Amino acid sequence: MRHSLKKILLLVLLIVTGRSNAQNPTFFSVSDTVFVAENAEVHVFGNIVFSGNSAQLFHEGFIQTYEDVNPGNFEIQNDANIYSIGNYKIDNDWINNGHLMIDTGEVEMYGDNQFFDGDSISRFYDLLLTGTSAKEQLQDIRVKHELDLTQRELSVHDQMLYIDNGDPLAIVFDPSYGLEGIISTDEDGIIKKLVFQNQMNVIPTGSNATIFRHRPLRTTLKSAALDTMYVTFHEHSPDLVNAFAIDMDTSLCYIQDEYFYTVTSNQPTNRFELLFSTNQAIDGVYPDLAKWNNPTWKLVYNQISDNADPNYYYVGHADQGDFIQDHYTLAHRTPKRPVIDADTTECYFTSDADCIDPLGQPLYQWTLDGFNPQIVNGQGTDHIDINWNDTIGGFIYLQYQDTEGCWSFPDTVYIEDVHVEASFIDVSQPGTNEYGGNFVFHNTSSYNANQFDWYFAGDHETTYNHDLVQHSFSSPDGTGGDYNIYMVAQDTENGCLDTAFALIHINQMFVFFAPNSFTPDGDGFNDTFFALTSDILKIEMKVYNRWGEIIFDNEAENNSELLVWDGRYSGELVQSGTYTYIFKVWSDNQYVPNLQVFEGSVNVLR
């Protein structure tokens, strides 16, 4: 083809200057065909302009522009044609209004305030951004092999940037913190990146519109051999695209509304792993991911996170797809609802409540709703002690607040009063308690008790109904006494217990006993006559012979003195026979007359 060209300008070393004419480009070709050989270099102080469909450049060497009197642009105007495998180093703007075909080679934009401009897409093989300040797109550009941002910003504005290389390393940038290269899409431009299956691509999205943000997106195609990702980093509130930050479902506490992402692909049914970055020191704490699901933002579940990078925290989802201009932003979820652990049936006036699976600090807010309940201690923690005071039962509410001030939805438990009241009354026949006998007790416990254990001075009996319970009490020696009774009433369904007590008094019996015979023969057995008595203040004893003559007469003041007749009268044993006696007893037993008289007879046997 080259041999058929009518006019070829071969440059081995060409240095062109234009300081004498500030109004015109330094190098300007309208109809010429220019060939730059493999080892040739072209250095131009000013602009290089190819204009018109007859102007052609075949470039295999090196071309550099310098900003001088003229800016140092490289311009393709009016359908001019560029065929290139060489390298470029451009000090000012790259303007393409013609036909650009770059098969290999590198274009380095090394100046300040540089633009990609024109009405045609500029297609580069390798594009290197150095120099100072941002490089700005006023046209779509494509990079076939490698885009090296170094520390620069490529500002896409409202244009498109195509990265036609699926290699994860097709976009290169300086990773030094605060100096990273970024691709900004502040005016909702689009980055299109070819991706291959199971290869993680880092797209260094970000912004420098208000503050510098390097907020890269990590993406991995999961479900196909290849696809093209469409990514936009928006340095503005989602409100501007009608994805209003205020419209959040209940899964979210708040979202990042200073910036957000839009992500889609050529094949929206493909599945991707997406990881979005945040700098928590600058942006605030956003540990979760939200997706716009018209008409609300909602929490993205099955999320993954990566905080291996000390400067950037990545939050994302392992399996995203079905993209239809999906908006994503970082978020803080509503804390999960705490779950109250408390007995829903309460027996006693004091109880407690816990949070199942505690969520950590800082704050648990407990609320009681009842007649007059009180949180005794534990407010703010995951355990409280409760005093129901006058009336058991009511509602317990628990709400949790996390370290970012986000409140959970409350959990609620209703506590039912199932306490048992044990009671019984003595319905025995009158007089039963004087000296013992069969006592009868009526069970008056609360209706919800269904088992009753009775304890009668060591004896145990179990009943299962509200009924009459009988028990016999006696005092074999007549001394009487007090007997404890208690009954335990139980609600076996809820395990509630209560106990009722009573004291049964058995009166002391008055005892009098006198034998009907004795043998005063000195053998030590049944030698005397006396009476057994109880509760004595004073006692008198008189014994008479058959003629009514008193042969023994004595008295004692209390039980400690025993009246005894040894069968003698005037020092001599009386004859065998029957003798009468009279005992007068003054008793201190309140249940018998104060003075009692006992008469009888006794046989003296010799």
XYZ file of C-alpha atoms in Angstrom:
606
model
C 0.000 0.000 0.000
C 2.778 2.360 0.919
C 4.419 2.008 -2.528
C 1.182 3.157 -4.151
C 1.088 6.437 -2.291
C 1.638 9.409 -4.544
C 3.500 11.404 -1.973
C 5.253 10.097 1.107
C 7.143 12.200 3.587
C 9.691 10.011 5.364
C 10.935 11.435 8.642
C 13.854 9.929 10.408
C 14.179 12.874 12.793
C 11.880 15.829 12.470
C 11.816 18.766 14.828
C 9.350 21.447 13.851
C 8.883 24.729 15.659
C 6.327 27.471 15.206
C 7.288 30.226 17.587
C 7.007 32.784 14.743
C 3.280 32.285 14.236
C 1.189 31.970 17.382
C -2.069 31.923 15.425
C -1.426 28.785 13.360
C -0.677 25.177 14.305
C 3.011 24.381 14.339
C 2.597 21.298 12.114
C -0.369 21.238 9.723
C -1.114 18.697 6.984
C -4.090 19.006 4.646
C -3.447 16.619 1.769
C -0.054 15.148 2.469
C 0.612 11.579 3.470
C 3.123 11.491 6.280
C 5.046 8.365 7.218
C 6.985 8.180 10.500
C 9.356 5.256 10.346
C 9.960 2.788 13.165
C 13.030 4.527 14.539
C 11.959 8.059 13.640
C 10.983 10.697 16.200
C 8.847 13.767 15.655
C 9.036 16.533 18.276
C 6.717 19.483 17.758
C 6.612 22.606 19.902
C 2.927 23.292 19.430
C 0.088 21.477 17.704
C 0.104 18.644 15.208
C -2.933 18.834 12.967
C -4.068 16.484 10.208
C -7.075 17.950 8.427
C -9.147 16.713 5.489
C -9.839 13.282 4.087
C -6.682 13.472 2.010
C -4.452 13.951 5.022
C -2.948 10.685 6.260
C -0.458 9.604 8.881
C 1.287 6.247 8.913
C 3.067 6.120 12.239
C 5.551 3.494 13.440
C 7.957 5.636 15.445
C 7.598 8.258 18.177
C 5.678 11.549 18.170
C 5.788 14.147 20.946
C 4.123 17.535 21.277
C 5.158 20.302 23.630
C 3.075 23.188 24.804
C 4.767 26.298 23.418
C 3.161 29.355 21.841
C 0.552 26.875 20.702
C -0.953 24.365 23.146
C 0.667 21.135 21.968
C -2.438 19.291 20.755
C -2.624 16.239 18.551
C -5.589 16.851 16.209
C -7.357 14.754 13.593
C -9.741 17.077 11.767
C -12.211 16.866 8.868
C -12.044 13.120 8.304
C -8.264 12.875 8.272
C -6.871 9.331 8.585
C -4.373 8.026 11.132
C -2.886 4.497 10.963
C -0.550 3.861 13.881
C 1.562 1.240 15.619
C 3.942 3.786 17.149
C 4.026 5.759 20.380
C 2.788 9.236 21.245
C 3.543 11.643 24.034
C 1.066 14.510 24.055
C 1.449 17.658 26.149
C -2.065 19.036 25.649
C -5.318 17.788 24.081
C -6.128 14.798 21.933
C -8.751 15.864 19.385
C -10.312 13.340 17.025
C -12.744 14.439 14.347
C -11.456 11.953 11.788
C -10.532 8.300 11.455
C -8.109 6.845 13.999
C -6.743 3.332 13.773
C -4.164 2.419 16.411
C -3.138 -1.230 16.258
C -0.376 -1.158 18.867
C 1.715 1.418 20.635
C 1.197 3.739 23.558
C -0.301 7.169 23.871
C 0.957 9.073 26.900
C -0.872 12.181 28.042
C 1.785 13.900 30.119
C 0.616 17.493 30.388
C -1.734 19.544 32.516
C -5.529 20.010 32.083
C -5.737 17.712 29.077
C -8.879 16.739 27.133
C -9.989 13.983 24.799
C -12.234 15.849 22.380
C -13.916 15.489 19.026
C -16.900 13.816 17.439
C -15.249 10.453 16.751
C -14.340 7.674 19.161
C -10.632 7.588 19.909
C -9.358 4.011 19.942
C -6.099 3.429 21.788
C -4.013 0.338 22.308
C -2.179 1.463 25.473
C -3.136 4.732 27.146
C -0.847 6.169 29.814
C -1.825 9.174 31.948
C 0.970 11.105 33.623
C 1.708 14.778 34.147
C -0.540 16.764 36.423
C -4.245 17.262 36.957
C -7.114 15.267 35.455
C -7.474 14.006 31.889
C -11.005 14.763 30.749
C -13.206 13.059 28.210
C -15.341 15.136 25.883
C -15.638 12.138 23.574
C -15.933 8.370 23.957
C -12.619 6.548 24.059
C -11.671 2.871 23.842
C -8.602 1.130 25.177
C -7.743 -2.143 23.520
C -4.927 -3.349 25.752
C -4.000 -1.326 28.863
C -5.118 1.847 30.582
C -2.449 3.032 33.009
C -3.796 5.810 35.208
C -0.695 6.112 37.409
C -1.828 8.740 39.951
C -4.110 10.606 37.563
C -7.849 10.989 37.243
C -9.537 10.105 33.992
C -12.737 12.117 34.105
C -15.290 10.418 31.870
C -17.932 13.103 32.485
C -21.033 12.039 30.551
C -19.097 9.999 27.966
C -18.158 6.315 27.760
C -14.853 4.643 28.466
C -14.464 1.212 26.847
C -11.863 -1.243 28.145
C -11.903 -3.956 25.495
C -9.392 -6.206 27.256
C -10.801 -8.860 29.600
C -7.514 -9.202 31.465
C -7.991 -8.186 35.152
C -4.765 -6.138 34.802
C -6.029 -4.103 31.843
C -6.526 -1.113 34.171
C -3.393 -0.134 36.084
C -3.112 2.516 38.792
C -0.756 3.554 41.574
C -2.011 1.834 44.756
C -0.356 4.319 47.152
C -2.998 5.500 49.609
C -4.277 8.977 48.721
C -2.377 8.973 45.414
C -4.367 6.298 43.584
C -5.430 6.776 40.002
C -9.193 6.943 39.525
C -11.793 6.883 36.756
C -14.479 9.405 37.630
C -17.969 9.440 36.127
C -19.343 12.480 37.956
C -21.730 13.400 35.153
C -23.096 9.854 35.034
C -20.747 8.636 32.335
C -20.153 4.908 31.922
C -17.145 2.616 32.213
C -17.498 -0.498 30.066
C -15.088 -3.308 30.939
C -14.829 -6.722 29.314
C -14.584 -9.450 31.970
C -13.872 -13.175 31.874
C -15.349 -15.823 34.116
C -13.916 -16.266 37.649
C -11.376 -13.450 37.241
C -11.656 -10.582 39.684
C -11.443 -7.164 38.065
C -10.738 -4.006 40.039
C -12.344 -0.961 38.433
C -10.858 2.110 40.163
C -13.992 4.216 40.256
C -13.985 7.404 42.275
C -14.279 11.157 42.171
C -12.425 14.376 42.763
C -15.423 16.685 42.440
C -15.696 17.686 46.096
C -13.067 15.616 47.875
C -10.759 12.972 46.486
C -12.381 9.551 46.585
C -10.778 6.363 45.402
C -13.682 3.924 45.760
C -12.934 0.944 43.509
C -15.396 -1.763 42.537
C -14.296 -5.396 42.563
C -16.289 -7.597 40.259
C -16.083 -11.276 39.294
C -18.207 -12.925 36.617
C -19.644 -16.189 37.946
C -22.026 -17.659 35.398
C -20.660 -17.202 31.850
C -17.438 -17.276 29.864
C -17.385 -13.508 29.297
C -19.511 -10.411 29.579
C -19.151 -6.624 29.584
C -19.754 -4.682 32.791
C -21.276 -1.202 32.736
C -20.273 0.812 35.794
C -21.011 4.375 36.890
C -19.799 5.988 40.096
C -22.140 8.848 40.994
C -20.661 11.600 43.134
C -24.061 12.922 44.153
C -27.177 11.928 46.012
C -29.285 9.140 44.502
C -32.177 11.580 44.763
C -31.015 13.022 41.428
C -31.928 9.763 39.676
C -35.172 9.425 41.646
C -33.758 6.703 43.877
C -34.568 8.782 46.921
C -32.398 8.171 49.953
C -35.374 8.641 52.239
C -37.182 5.713 50.642
C -35.692 2.810 52.588
C -37.448 -0.345 53.622
C -37.367 -1.522 57.213
C -34.174 -3.511 56.678
C -32.090 -0.304 56.565
C -31.224 2.363 59.114
C -29.441 4.715 56.704
C -27.559 4.679 53.389
C -24.552 6.413 51.885
C -26.216 9.267 50.017
C -23.114 11.237 49.004
C -22.223 8.729 46.306
C -23.563 5.492 44.849
C -22.988 3.086 41.954
C -24.961 1.938 38.937
C -24.014 -1.500 37.603
C -25.329 -3.580 34.727
C -23.959 -5.826 31.974
C -24.494 -6.919 28.380
C -26.255 -10.043 29.620
C -28.308 -9.009 32.674
C -29.116 -12.633 33.527
C -25.459 -13.383 34.257
C -24.388 -13.596 37.892
C -21.617 -11.528 39.422
C -19.832 -11.126 42.699
C -19.760 -7.412 43.474
C -17.675 -5.734 46.156
C -18.045 -2.008 46.768
C -15.519 0.000 48.761
C -15.719 2.602 51.475
C -13.189 4.559 53.461
C -14.799 4.583 56.870
C -12.514 7.304 58.205
C -13.823 9.681 55.515
C -17.245 8.323 54.581
C -18.469 7.039 57.925
C -19.420 3.507 58.914
C -21.264 1.617 56.181
C -20.799 -2.116 56.754
C -23.700 -3.218 54.543
C -24.914 -3.024 50.965
C -28.210 -1.624 49.715
C -29.819 -2.008 46.303
C -32.497 0.182 44.762
C -35.554 -1.971 44.322
C -38.057 0.572 43.100
C -39.667 2.166 45.076
C -37.282 1.574 48.003
C -33.716 0.861 48.907
C -33.407 -2.544 50.520
C -30.680 -4.492 52.229
C -28.810 -6.940 50.002
C -28.653 -10.257 51.788
C -26.106 -13.062 51.410
C -23.559 -10.283 51.611
C -19.808 -10.663 51.920
C -17.244 -8.291 53.319
C -13.512 -7.885 53.101
C -11.474 -5.677 55.381
C -8.051 -7.025 54.453
C -7.184 -3.624 52.959
C -6.243 -1.309 55.863
C -7.609 1.751 54.044
C -10.741 0.476 52.321
C -13.533 -1.733 53.562
C -15.297 -3.776 50.874
C -18.924 -4.805 51.159
C -20.804 -6.788 48.582
C -22.805 -9.725 47.402
C -21.620 -13.059 46.091
C -24.376 -13.631 43.568
C -25.914 -10.579 41.908
C -27.671 -10.530 38.553
C -30.791 -9.614 36.621
C -29.347 -6.133 36.156
C -31.693 -3.455 34.884
C -29.802 -0.252 35.628
C -29.310 -1.427 39.203
C -28.245 1.190 41.724
C -26.119 0.150 44.680
C -24.917 2.059 47.687
C -23.287 1.326 50.968
C -25.578 1.226 53.950
C -26.079 0.477 57.607
C -28.720 -2.086 58.299
C -31.375 -1.902 60.953
C -30.087 -4.003 63.837
C -31.756 -7.364 64.060
C -34.682 -7.586 66.397
C -33.621 -8.735 69.877
C -35.532 -11.736 71.204
C -36.828 -11.716 74.763
C -36.330 -14.827 76.874
C -38.896 -14.763 79.680
C -41.515 -17.092 81.114
C -44.786 -16.059 79.516
C -46.655 -17.420 82.534
C -45.485 -15.897 85.773
C -46.119 -17.227 89.286
C -44.337 -14.739 91.479
C -44.164 -11.005 92.009
C -40.451 -10.918 91.141
C -39.082 -12.282 87.879
C -36.443 -11.587 85.251
C -35.986 -11.385 81.484
C -33.045 -11.885 79.141
C -32.125 -11.187 75.541
C -31.549 -14.425 73.633
C -28.277 -14.298 71.678
C -27.141 -10.868 72.993
C -26.184 -8.359 70.295
C -23.448 -6.621 72.266
C -23.239 -3.058 73.416
C -24.110 -0.333 73.727
C -27.793 -0.195 74.683
C -30.834 -2.341 75.401
C -34.016 -0.396 76.086
C -36.549 -2.316 78.191
C -40.117 -1.129 78.744
C -42.767 -2.644 81.007
C -46.487 -2.162 80.565
C -48.595 -3.362 83.454
C -50.389 -2.175 86.590
C -47.316 -0.979 88.466
C -44.213 -2.916 87.358
C -40.667 -1.799 88.066
C -37.283 -2.665 86.545
C -35.224 -3.255 89.653
C -31.883 -3.380 87.853
C -30.328 -4.113 84.462
C -31.831 -1.334 82.305
C -29.476 -0.850 79.337
C -28.116 -4.406 79.540
C -29.277 -7.721 78.124
C -30.772 -8.863 81.481
C -33.262 -7.201 83.818
C -34.840 -8.032 87.168
C -38.522 -7.156 87.516
C -40.786 -6.428 90.464
C -44.435 -6.599 89.395
C -45.467 -5.036 92.705
C -49.246 -5.087 93.087
C -50.298 -7.134 90.071
C -48.318 -9.755 88.192
C -48.202 -9.639 84.400
C -48.290 -7.307 81.448
C -46.130 -6.562 78.399
C -42.343 -6.573 78.207
C -40.775 -4.671 75.292
C -37.117 -4.793 74.230
C -35.385 -2.613 71.639
C -31.681 -2.539 70.758
C -29.509 0.416 69.678
C -26.163 -0.257 67.985
C -22.965 1.795 68.092
C -24.143 3.954 65.171
C -27.338 4.968 66.938
C -29.609 2.713 64.865
C -32.611 1.226 66.650
C -33.971 -2.221 66.033
C -37.626 -3.038 65.900
C -38.912 -4.074 69.339
C -39.661 -7.567 70.509
C -42.719 -8.009 72.692
C -43.717 -10.668 75.194
C -46.964 -10.787 77.152
C -46.668 -12.170 80.681
C -49.773 -13.903 82.041
C -50.459 -14.026 85.762
C -50.820 -17.706 86.749
C -49.780 -17.463 90.381
C -51.384 -19.880 92.858
C -52.919 -18.888 96.178
C -53.056 -21.683 98.767
C -55.600 -21.529 101.614
C -57.846 -23.778 103.749
C -60.175 -23.441 106.705
C -61.045 -25.722 109.646
C -64.678 -26.892 109.361
C -64.491 -29.544 112.090
C -67.453 -30.324 114.363
C -67.618 -28.156 117.490
C -65.609 -29.593 120.349
C -63.217 -31.530 118.097
C -60.276 -29.532 119.250
C -60.925 -30.098 122.992
C -59.221 -33.429 123.377
C -58.510 -34.571 119.818
C -60.463 -36.374 117.187
C -61.308 -36.231 113.471
C -60.568 -32.786 112.059
C -62.006 -31.631 108.700
C -60.368 -28.964 106.510
C -61.958 -27.234 103.522
C -59.505 -26.448 100.658
C -60.143 -22.826 99.515
C -57.093 -22.446 97.210
C -57.269 -20.581 93.870
C -59.056 -22.345 91.023
C -55.920 -22.892 88.922
C -54.234 -25.138 91.502
C -54.705 -28.822 90.694
C -52.475 -30.691 93.117
C -52.383 -30.343 96.896
C -49.879 -31.846 99.271
C -51.015 -31.861 102.903
C -48.587 -32.287 105.759
C -50.104 -33.146 109.179
C -47.428 -33.187 111.863
C -45.281 -35.605 109.870
C -48.043 -37.348 107.919
C -48.316 -36.607 104.176
C -51.357 -36.843 101.950
C -51.839 -35.743 98.301
C -55.158 -34.696 96.793
C -56.030 -33.380 93.355
C -59.267 -31.457 93.849
C -60.747 -28.656 95.897
C -62.274 -30.908 98.520
C -62.665 -31.690 102.197
C -59.655 -33.293 103.821
C -59.949 -35.204 107.113
C -57.249 -36.048 109.608
C -57.362 -37.388 113.151
C -55.384 -35.694 115.915
C -55.113 -37.140 119.424
C -53.167 -36.713 122.655
C -52.583 -40.192 124.058
C -51.138 -38.945 127.348
C -53.800 -36.261 127.677
C -51.270 -33.446 127.721
C -52.661 -31.883 124.520
C -50.531 -29.508 122.442
C -50.178 -27.589 119.156
C -49.903 -29.336 115.788
C -48.600 -27.667 112.600
C -50.493 -28.204 109.371
C -49.361 -26.906 105.995
C -50.672 -27.455 102.513
C -48.710 -26.883 99.256
C -50.988 -25.963 96.346
C -49.507 -26.463 92.865
C -50.407 -25.641 89.262
C -48.669 -28.595 87.617
C -49.009 -27.097 84.114
C -47.031 -23.958 84.938
C -45.090 -25.167 87.965
C -46.508 -22.543 90.315
C -46.528 -23.230 94.077
C -47.936 -21.623 97.189
C -48.155 -22.778 100.787
C -50.796 -22.253 103.478
C -50.179 -22.898 107.181
C -52.386 -23.541 110.224
C -51.873 -24.428 113.854
C -54.269 -26.936 115.544
C -54.528 -26.853 119.337
C -55.575 -29.995 121.267
C -56.679 -29.238 124.806
C -54.978 -30.907 127.746
C -57.211 -33.581 129.385
C -57.908 -33.534 133.145
C -56.733 -36.914 134.531
C -57.848 -38.583 137.759
C -57.177 -42.203 138.594
C -57.318 -44.069 141.870
C -56.728 -47.860 142.186
C -59.484 -50.074 143.607
C -57.150 -52.152 145.811
C -53.644 -52.326 147.282
C -51.626 -54.745 149.471
C -49.698 -52.999 152.243
C -47.514 -56.076 152.993
C -44.144 -54.398 152.548
C -43.075 -56.386 149.523
C -42.483 -53.176 147.510
C -45.279 -53.875 145.101
C -48.661 -52.128 145.328
C -47.970 -51.210 148.955
C -49.750 -47.822 148.968
C -52.933 -46.101 147.879
C -52.782 -42.788 145.956
C -54.478 -40.975 143.062
C -53.039 -39.879 139.705
C -54.143 -36.367 138.785
C -53.187 -33.525 136.411
C -53.358 -29.760 136.390
C -53.469 -29.573 140.197
C -53.403 -26.430 142.265
C -54.410 -28.222 145.507
C -55.662 -31.655 146.470
C -57.201 -33.132 149.658
C -57.610 -36.881 150.394
C -59.721 -38.487 153.173
C -60.150 -42.238 153.847
C -63.048 -43.669 155.981
C -63.615 -47.042 157.625
C -66.917 -48.823 157.571
C -68.179 -46.818 160.530
C -67.471 -43.498 158.839
C -64.483 -42.743 160.934
C -61.692 -40.760 159.197
C -58.587 -42.889 159.289
C -56.468 -40.792 156.801
C -56.648 -37.065 156.117
C -54.011 -34.994 154.261
C -53.553 -32.376 151.521
C -50.954 -31.143 149.009
C -50.527 -27.858 147.126
C -49.510 -29.114 143.650
C -48.542 -32.115 141.640
C -45.053 -32.171 143.041
C -46.402 -33.420 146.355
C -47.925 -36.887 146.182
C -50.626 -37.881 148.703
C -50.065 -41.502 149.703
C -51.887 -43.728 152.317
C -49.784 -46.640 153.485
C -52.800 -48.582 154.965
C -52.078 -47.599 158.577
C -54.211 -45.953 161.133
C -52.679 -44.725 164.397
C -49.461 -46.488 163.357
C -51.035 -49.882 162.831
C -52.034 -51.584 159.589
C -55.749 -51.705 159.190
C -57.644 -54.914 158.688
C -58.397 -56.225 155.267
C -61.633 -54.832 153.954
C -63.273 -52.064 151.985
C -62.605 -48.405 152.796
C -64.157 -45.339 151.218
C -62.312 -42.195 150.093
C -63.027 -38.614 149.055
C -60.606 -36.574 146.862
C -61.100 -32.830 146.479
C -59.128 -31.429 143.542
C -58.630 -27.745 142.765
C -57.477 -27.693 139.068
C -55.740 -25.059 136.898
C -57.061 -26.660 133.675
C -59.243 -23.992 132.098
C -61.387 -26.623 130.424
C -62.676 -28.248 133.692
C -64.341 -26.858 136.857
C -61.976 -25.356 139.339
C -63.027 -27.749 142.154
C -63.845 -31.381 141.526
C -64.720 -34.074 144.068
C -64.035 -37.764 143.425
C -65.509 -40.421 145.745
C -64.933 -44.158 145.706
C -63.736 -47.182 147.598
C -60.564 -49.164 147.819
C -59.958 -52.731 149.025
C -57.118 -53.375 151.482
C -55.764 -56.858 150.975
C -53.429 -58.459 153.511
